[in-house]
XYZ file of C-alpha atoms in Angstrom:
480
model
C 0.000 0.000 0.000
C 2.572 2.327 0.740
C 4.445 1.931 -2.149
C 1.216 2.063 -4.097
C 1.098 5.443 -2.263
C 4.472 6.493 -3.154
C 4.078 6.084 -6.455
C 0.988 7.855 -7.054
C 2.631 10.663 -5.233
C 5.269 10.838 -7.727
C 2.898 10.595 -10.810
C 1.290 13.573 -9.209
C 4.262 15.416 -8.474
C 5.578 14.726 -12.702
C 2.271 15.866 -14.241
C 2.337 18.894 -11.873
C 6.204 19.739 -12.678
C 5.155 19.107 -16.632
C 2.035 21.387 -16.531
C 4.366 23.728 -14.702
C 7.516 23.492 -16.943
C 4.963 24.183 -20.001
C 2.798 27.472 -18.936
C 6.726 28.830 -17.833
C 7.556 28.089 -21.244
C 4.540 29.987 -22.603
C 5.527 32.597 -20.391
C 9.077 33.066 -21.978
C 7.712 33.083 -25.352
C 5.169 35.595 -25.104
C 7.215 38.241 -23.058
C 8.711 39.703 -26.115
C 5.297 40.957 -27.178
C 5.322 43.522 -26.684
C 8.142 45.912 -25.844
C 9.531 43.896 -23.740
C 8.059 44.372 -20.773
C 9.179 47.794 -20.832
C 5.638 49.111 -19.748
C 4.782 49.119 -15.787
C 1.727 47.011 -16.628
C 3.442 44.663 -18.860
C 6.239 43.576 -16.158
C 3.832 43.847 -13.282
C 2.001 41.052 -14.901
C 4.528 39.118 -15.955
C 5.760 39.205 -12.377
C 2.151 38.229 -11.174
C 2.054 35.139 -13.280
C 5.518 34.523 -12.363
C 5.000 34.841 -8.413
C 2.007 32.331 -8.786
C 3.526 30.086 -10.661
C 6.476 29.765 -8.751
C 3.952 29.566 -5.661
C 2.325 26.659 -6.887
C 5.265 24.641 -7.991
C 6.467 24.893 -4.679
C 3.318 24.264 -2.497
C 3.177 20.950 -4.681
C 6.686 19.522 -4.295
C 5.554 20.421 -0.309
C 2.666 18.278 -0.247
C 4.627 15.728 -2.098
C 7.377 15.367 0.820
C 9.745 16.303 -2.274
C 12.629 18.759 -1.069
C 12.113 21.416 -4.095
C 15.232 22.892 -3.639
C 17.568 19.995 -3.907
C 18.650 21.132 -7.386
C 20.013 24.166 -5.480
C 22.269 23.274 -3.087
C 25.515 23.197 -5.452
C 24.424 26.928 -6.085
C 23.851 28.170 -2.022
C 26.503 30.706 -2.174
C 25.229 32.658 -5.345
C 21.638 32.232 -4.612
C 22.564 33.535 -0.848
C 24.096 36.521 -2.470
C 20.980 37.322 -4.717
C 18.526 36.709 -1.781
C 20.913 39.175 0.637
C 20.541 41.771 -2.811
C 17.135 41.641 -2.896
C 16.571 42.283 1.285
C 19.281 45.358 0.471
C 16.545 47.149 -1.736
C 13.917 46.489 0.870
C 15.875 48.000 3.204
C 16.477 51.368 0.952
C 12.556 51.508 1.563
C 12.160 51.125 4.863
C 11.598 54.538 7.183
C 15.546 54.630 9.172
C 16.398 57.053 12.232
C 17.617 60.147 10.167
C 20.691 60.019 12.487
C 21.463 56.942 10.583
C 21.019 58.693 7.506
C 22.789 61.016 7.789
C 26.094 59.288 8.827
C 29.356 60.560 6.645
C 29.914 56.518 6.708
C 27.435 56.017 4.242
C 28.139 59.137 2.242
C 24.847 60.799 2.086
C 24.866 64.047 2.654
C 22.806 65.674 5.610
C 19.149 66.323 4.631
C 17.132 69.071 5.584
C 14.811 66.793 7.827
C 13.551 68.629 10.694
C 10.031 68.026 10.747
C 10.618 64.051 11.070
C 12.746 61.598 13.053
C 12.475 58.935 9.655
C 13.690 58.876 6.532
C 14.086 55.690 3.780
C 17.767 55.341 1.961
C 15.615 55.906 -1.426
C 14.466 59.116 -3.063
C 11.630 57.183 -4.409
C 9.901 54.564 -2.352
C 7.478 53.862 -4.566
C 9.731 53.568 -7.510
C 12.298 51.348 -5.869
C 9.120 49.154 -4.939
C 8.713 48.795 -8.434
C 11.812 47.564 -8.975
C 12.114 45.338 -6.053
C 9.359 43.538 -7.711
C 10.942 43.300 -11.324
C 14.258 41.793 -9.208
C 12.357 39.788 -7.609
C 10.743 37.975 -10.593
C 13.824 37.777 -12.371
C 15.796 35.484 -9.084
C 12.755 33.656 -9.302
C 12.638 32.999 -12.676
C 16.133 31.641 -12.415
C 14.937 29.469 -9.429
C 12.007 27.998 -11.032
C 14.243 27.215 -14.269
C 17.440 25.856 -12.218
C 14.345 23.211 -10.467
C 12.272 22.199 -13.422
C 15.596 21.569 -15.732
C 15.859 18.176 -14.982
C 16.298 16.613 -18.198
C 18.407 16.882 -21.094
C 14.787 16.353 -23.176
C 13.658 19.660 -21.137
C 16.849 21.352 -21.935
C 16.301 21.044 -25.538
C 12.728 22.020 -24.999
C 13.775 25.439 -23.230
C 16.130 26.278 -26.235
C 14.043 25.804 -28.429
C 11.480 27.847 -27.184
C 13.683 30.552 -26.954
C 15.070 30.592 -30.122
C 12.367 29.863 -32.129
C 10.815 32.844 -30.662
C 13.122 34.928 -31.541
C 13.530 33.772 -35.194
C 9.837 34.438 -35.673
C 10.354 38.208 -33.911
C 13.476 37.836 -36.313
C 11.394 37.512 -39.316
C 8.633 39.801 -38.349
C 11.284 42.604 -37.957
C 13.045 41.998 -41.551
C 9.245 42.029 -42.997
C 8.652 45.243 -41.458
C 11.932 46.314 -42.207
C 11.401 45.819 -46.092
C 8.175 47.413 -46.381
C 8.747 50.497 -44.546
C 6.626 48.744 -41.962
C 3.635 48.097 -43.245
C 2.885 44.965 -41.193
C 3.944 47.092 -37.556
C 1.622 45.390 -34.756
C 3.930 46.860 -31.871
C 4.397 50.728 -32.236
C 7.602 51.776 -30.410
C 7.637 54.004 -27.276
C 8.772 57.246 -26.990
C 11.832 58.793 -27.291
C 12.390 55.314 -29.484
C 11.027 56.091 -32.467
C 13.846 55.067 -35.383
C 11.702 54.533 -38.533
C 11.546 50.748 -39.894
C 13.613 51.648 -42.802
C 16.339 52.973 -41.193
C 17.280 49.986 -38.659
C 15.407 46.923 -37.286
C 13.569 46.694 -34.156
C 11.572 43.984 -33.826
C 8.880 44.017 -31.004
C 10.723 46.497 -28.815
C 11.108 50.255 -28.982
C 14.677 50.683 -29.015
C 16.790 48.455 -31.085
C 19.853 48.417 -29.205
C 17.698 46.095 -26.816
C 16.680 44.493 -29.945
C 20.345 44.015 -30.451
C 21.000 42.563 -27.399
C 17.971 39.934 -27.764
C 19.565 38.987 -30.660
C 23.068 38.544 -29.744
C 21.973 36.240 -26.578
C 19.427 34.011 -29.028
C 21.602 33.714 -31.985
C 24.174 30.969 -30.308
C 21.345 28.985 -28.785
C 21.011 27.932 -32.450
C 24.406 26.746 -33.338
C 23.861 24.385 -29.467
C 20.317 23.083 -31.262
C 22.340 21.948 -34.728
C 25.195 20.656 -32.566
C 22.979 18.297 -30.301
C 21.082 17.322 -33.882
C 24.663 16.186 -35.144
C 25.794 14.464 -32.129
C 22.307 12.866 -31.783
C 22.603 11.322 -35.746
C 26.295 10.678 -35.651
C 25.909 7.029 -35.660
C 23.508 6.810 -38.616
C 26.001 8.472 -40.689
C 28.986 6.157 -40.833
C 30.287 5.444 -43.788
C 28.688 8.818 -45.675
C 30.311 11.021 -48.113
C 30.505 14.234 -47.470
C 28.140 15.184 -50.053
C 25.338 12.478 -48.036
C 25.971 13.891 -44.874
C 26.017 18.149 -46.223
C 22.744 16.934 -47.803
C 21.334 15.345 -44.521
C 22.117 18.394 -42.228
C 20.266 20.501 -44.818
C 17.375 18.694 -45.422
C 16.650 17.865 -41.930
C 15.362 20.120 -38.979
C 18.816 21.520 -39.010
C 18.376 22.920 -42.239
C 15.200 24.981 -40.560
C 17.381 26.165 -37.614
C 20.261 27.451 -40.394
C 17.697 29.143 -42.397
C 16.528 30.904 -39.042
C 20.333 31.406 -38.112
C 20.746 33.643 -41.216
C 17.050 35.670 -40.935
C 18.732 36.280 -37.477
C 21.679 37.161 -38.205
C 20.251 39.651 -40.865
C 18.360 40.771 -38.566
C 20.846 41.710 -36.340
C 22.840 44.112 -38.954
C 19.501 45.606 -39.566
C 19.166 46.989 -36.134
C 21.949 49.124 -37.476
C 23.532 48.948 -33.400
C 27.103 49.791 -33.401
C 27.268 48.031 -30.253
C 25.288 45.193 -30.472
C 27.043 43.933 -33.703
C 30.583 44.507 -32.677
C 29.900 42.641 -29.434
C 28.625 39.906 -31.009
C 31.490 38.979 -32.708
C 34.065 39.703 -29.715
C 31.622 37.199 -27.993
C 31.963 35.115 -30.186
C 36.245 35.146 -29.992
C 36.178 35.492 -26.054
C 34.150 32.615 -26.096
C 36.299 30.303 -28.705
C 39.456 31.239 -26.553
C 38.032 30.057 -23.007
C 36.958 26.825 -24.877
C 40.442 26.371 -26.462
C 41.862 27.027 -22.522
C 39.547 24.369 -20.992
C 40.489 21.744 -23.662
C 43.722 19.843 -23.297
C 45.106 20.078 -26.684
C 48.812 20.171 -27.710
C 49.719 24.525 -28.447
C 50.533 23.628 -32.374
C 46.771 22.744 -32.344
C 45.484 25.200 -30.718
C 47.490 27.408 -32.860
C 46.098 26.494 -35.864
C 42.319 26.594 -35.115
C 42.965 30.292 -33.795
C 44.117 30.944 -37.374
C 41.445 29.115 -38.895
C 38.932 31.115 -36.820
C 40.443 34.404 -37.335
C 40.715 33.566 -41.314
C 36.946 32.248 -41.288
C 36.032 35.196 -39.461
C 37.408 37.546 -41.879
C 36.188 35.751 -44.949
C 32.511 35.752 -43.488
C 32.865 39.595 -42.861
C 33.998 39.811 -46.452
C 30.993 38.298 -47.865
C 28.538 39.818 -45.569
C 29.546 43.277 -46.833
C 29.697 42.737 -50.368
C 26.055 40.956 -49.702
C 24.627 43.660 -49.174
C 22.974 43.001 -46.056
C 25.053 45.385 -44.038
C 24.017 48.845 -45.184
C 21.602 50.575 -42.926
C 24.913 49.558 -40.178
C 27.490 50.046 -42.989
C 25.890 53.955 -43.289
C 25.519 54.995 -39.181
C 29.136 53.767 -39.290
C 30.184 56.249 -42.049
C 28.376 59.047 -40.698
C 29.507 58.174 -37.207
C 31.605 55.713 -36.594
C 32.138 54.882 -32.830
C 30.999 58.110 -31.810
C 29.510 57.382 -28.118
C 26.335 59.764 -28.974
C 26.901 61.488 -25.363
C 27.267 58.682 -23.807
C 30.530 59.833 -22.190
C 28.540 62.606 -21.230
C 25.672 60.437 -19.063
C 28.333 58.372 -17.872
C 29.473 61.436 -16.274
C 25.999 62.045 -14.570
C 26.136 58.480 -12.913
C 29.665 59.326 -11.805
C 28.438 62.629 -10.318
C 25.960 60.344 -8.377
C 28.049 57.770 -7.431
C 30.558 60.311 -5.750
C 27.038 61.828 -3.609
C 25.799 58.339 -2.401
C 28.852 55.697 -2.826
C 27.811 52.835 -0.661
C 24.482 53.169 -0.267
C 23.312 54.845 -3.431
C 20.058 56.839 -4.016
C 17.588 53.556 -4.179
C 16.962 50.847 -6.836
C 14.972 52.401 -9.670
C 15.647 56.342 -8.919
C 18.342 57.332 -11.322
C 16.300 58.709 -14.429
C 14.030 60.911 -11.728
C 17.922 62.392 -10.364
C 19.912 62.370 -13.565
C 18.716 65.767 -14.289
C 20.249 67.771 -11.489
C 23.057 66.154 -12.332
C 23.519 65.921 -16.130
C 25.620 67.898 -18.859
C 23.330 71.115 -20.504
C 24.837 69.756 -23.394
C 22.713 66.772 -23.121
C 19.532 69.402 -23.528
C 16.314 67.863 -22.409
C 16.410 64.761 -24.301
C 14.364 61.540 -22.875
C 17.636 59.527 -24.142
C 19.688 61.032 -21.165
C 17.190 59.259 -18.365
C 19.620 56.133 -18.453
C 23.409 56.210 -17.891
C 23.763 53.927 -20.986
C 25.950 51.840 -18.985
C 24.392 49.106 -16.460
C 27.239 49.084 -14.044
C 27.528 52.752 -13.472
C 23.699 52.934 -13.348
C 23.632 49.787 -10.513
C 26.271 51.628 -8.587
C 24.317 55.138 -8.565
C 21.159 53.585 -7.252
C 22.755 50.787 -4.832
C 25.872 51.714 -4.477
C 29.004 49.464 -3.497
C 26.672 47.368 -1.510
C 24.057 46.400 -4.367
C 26.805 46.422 -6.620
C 29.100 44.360 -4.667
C 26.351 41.806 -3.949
C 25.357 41.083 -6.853
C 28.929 41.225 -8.606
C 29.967 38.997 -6.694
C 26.740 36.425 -7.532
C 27.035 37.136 -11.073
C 31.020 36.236 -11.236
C 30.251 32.924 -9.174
C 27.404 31.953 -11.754
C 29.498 33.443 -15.010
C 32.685 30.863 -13.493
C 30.443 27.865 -13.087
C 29.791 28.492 -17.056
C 33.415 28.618 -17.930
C 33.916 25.021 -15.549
C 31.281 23.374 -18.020
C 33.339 24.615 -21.020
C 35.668 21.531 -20.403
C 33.868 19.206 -22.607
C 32.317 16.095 -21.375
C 32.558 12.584 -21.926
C 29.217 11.441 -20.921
C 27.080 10.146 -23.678
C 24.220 11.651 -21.989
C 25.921 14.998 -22.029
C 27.878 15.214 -24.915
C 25.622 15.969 -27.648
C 24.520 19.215 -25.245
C 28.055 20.406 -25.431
C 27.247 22.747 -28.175
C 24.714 24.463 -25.891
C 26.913 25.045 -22.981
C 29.360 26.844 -25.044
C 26.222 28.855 -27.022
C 24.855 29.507 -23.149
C 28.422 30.956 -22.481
C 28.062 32.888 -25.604
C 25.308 34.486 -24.503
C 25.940 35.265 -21.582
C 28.879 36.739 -22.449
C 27.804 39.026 -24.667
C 24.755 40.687 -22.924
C 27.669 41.160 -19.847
C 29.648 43.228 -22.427
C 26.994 44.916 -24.311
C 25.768 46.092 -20.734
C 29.145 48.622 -21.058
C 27.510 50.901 -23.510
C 23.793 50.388 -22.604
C 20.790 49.755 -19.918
C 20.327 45.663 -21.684
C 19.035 44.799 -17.843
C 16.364 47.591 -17.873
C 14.380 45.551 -20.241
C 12.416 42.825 -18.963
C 12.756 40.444 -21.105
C 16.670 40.664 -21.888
C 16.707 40.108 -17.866
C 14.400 37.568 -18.087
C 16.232 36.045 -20.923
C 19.942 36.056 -19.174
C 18.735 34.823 -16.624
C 17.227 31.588 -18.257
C 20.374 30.977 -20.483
C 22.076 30.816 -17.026
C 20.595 28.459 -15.823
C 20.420 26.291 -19.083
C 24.259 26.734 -19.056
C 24.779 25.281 -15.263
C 22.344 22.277 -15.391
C 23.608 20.575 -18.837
C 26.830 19.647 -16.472
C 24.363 18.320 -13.990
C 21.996 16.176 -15.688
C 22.140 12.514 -15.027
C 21.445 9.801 -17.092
């Protein structure tokens, strides 16, 4: 009887973890539409059917005497980090002594407070509330994924959902693109209003977040054909060359190369300085850390660096004399690597930073400040209300602490990556090889691109990093 018991306990507790696993995946692939999540409303729901979700996976493995968070405990320290992160923006809310505010300690400067005893770390209360609640959803998004990725069969499911998202948003955008966009559903947001002819932004408003969507979907294809390879090896002993070009073509690879190149066009059509140059120096950081985890003789490793740097070169070649490249090929002409006052926000954050360094001014707050604090030159453009650059941006609003925290969890999680570079042996692992080095990839890239812009201000590129991160640390983990 008890087994009896047992077992129908576990039945319950798969079909609950499936029906789970499936409305998260509907979840992921609807959050590009639209914008991103960049509207309040739009992430405020997300994070409401996130929240619940999460609430009743949890509940479940409870009632199942499962331990839900037994796929965490090789990830403590991080997730420790991240949980301490979060309680440090609920703390820049909460009412404090104004003595303890106005400590020289914590670099705040002394606040014309006499009518009360109480004042919160933040500017903006509300605001930071706002973003405690996008954080929030975005360390339990990562929790929820790191639980349900069980599988190597739900690995590939999660990848694909991701990138076959994108290579329909992909498509959509070269469509619109084409046709001066006559088939726009999504109208883009204010200031962000680049007409479709001049660059590519699929469903969001500003296509250096388009960019960035791009550059951390775009590997998860080359892990997808990789796995398909692996997976068929054995049936094609014995080929020619010609037999097995023809298979990889024909079959659901074929699909995932065609999508590869709509993405990839899609990418130069965005027209992002940025986004495209980072792509390919995520691409070479990532090719070097694999050729450091691998124990091959030097002479070897040699050579493939020259045959990457030579294939590299003949792909740019043939790229530009496509075609494909011009709406980037003519913002680089007329202005090159020009940082379009960037330099000149980045000098706002500093300006903050120096005010409030180890506290900061409160999660959310720094395009209500930046004004007292930014260049005339910058006039009264809406562009200016980001520092363009996540890291100074983190740092103005949570100061060394915030940024320190979460630094520190990000590294941890970013080094567990480069461990699962080394490749693996196990036939059950093997053929997902391709997507721990495309999860890298990602990763990587959306870390850099983060220099020059606010990628983690958008929902879904959050949402998306996030994800990938997780895909990246379980494929080491996953058992036969």
């Amino acid at each position: 009887m008890t087994s009896t018991w047992q077992q129908s306990k576990n039945t319950q507790s798969k079909s609950t973890n499936n029906k789970v696993f499936i409305t998260l995946l509907s979840i992921i692939f609807l959050l590009p539409w639209p914008h991103g999540g960049e509207v309040i409303w739009q992430y405020l729901l997300f994070s409401t059917c996130i929240f619940s979700l999460a609430t009743i996976y949890f509940i479940k493995q409870f009632n199942n005497t499962n331990n839900p968070f037994s796929a965490l405990e090789d990830l403590k320290l991080p997730l420790v980090l991240l949980a301490t992160w979060l309680l440090f923006q609920v703390l820049q809310i909460i009412p404090l002594p104004v003595h303890l505010s106005e400590i020289k300690f914590l670099g705040v400067e002394a606040l014309n407070l006499k009518t009360t005893s109480w004042q919160t770390i933040s500017i903006a209360p509300n605001i930071t509330l706002l973003e405690i609640i996008k954080h929030t959803s975005y360390v339990t998004v990562f929790i929820l994924a790191l639980s349900l990725l069980t599988t190597k069969k739900r690995l590939i499911t999660l990848t694909k959902t991701i990138f076959i998202g994108s290579a329909l948003i992909a498509l959509y955008s070269l469509i619109n693109h084409y046709t001066k966009g006559a088939f726009d559903l999504v109208s883009s947001i204010p200031p962000w209003t680049t007409s479709w002819e001049k660059a590519a932004h699929g469903t969001f408003s500003y296509q250096n977040h388009y960019a960035s969507f791009l550059t951390i979907t775009i590997p998860l294809g080359y892990g997808l054909i990789y796995a398909n390879i692996k997976s068929s090896k054995s049936n094609n002993i014995g080929q020619s060359h010609l037999g097995k070009t023809l298979d990889l073509l024909m079959s659901i690879n074929g699909l995932y190369l065609l999508s590869l190149l709509v993405m990839i066009i899609a990418l130069f059509k965005t027209a992002s300085r940025g986004g495209n140059s980072i792509f390919v120096i995520s691409i070479a950081i990532t090719f070097f850390c694999v050729l450091i985890q691998q124990k091959k003789p030097k002479k070897e490793k040699m050579k493939k660096t020259v045959f990457m740097m030579m294939s590299m070169i003949v792909i740019s070649l043939l790229v530009i004399l496509t075609g494909v490249t011009d709406s980037l090929t003519k913002r680089l002409n007329s202005q090159g690597y020009n940082p379009n006052g960037r330099a000149l926000m980045h000098q706002s954050a500093l300006a903050i930073i120096e005010q409030r360094p180890l506290i900061g001014t409160g999660a959310g707050t720094y395009p209500i400040l930046q004004h007292n604090y930014k260049s005339p030159l910058l006039g009264n453009t809406a562009m200016s209300k980001r520092a363009h650059n996540d890291y100074l941006e983190l740092l103005a609003n949570q100061g060394i602490i915030g940024f320190s925290l979460l630094g520190a969890a990000t590294l941890l999680l970013l080094l567990r990556l480069f461990r699962g570079l080394k490749k693996s042996r196990h036939r059950n692992t093997g053929s997902l090889y391709g997507l721990q080095v495309s999860s890298f990839c990602s990763v990587v890239a959306i870390l850099l691109h983060s220099l020059a812009d606010f990628n983690y201000h958008l929902p879904v590129n959050a949402v998306y990093f996030y994800m990938i991160l997780a895909l990246g640390i379980k494929i080491p983990q996953i058992k036969k």
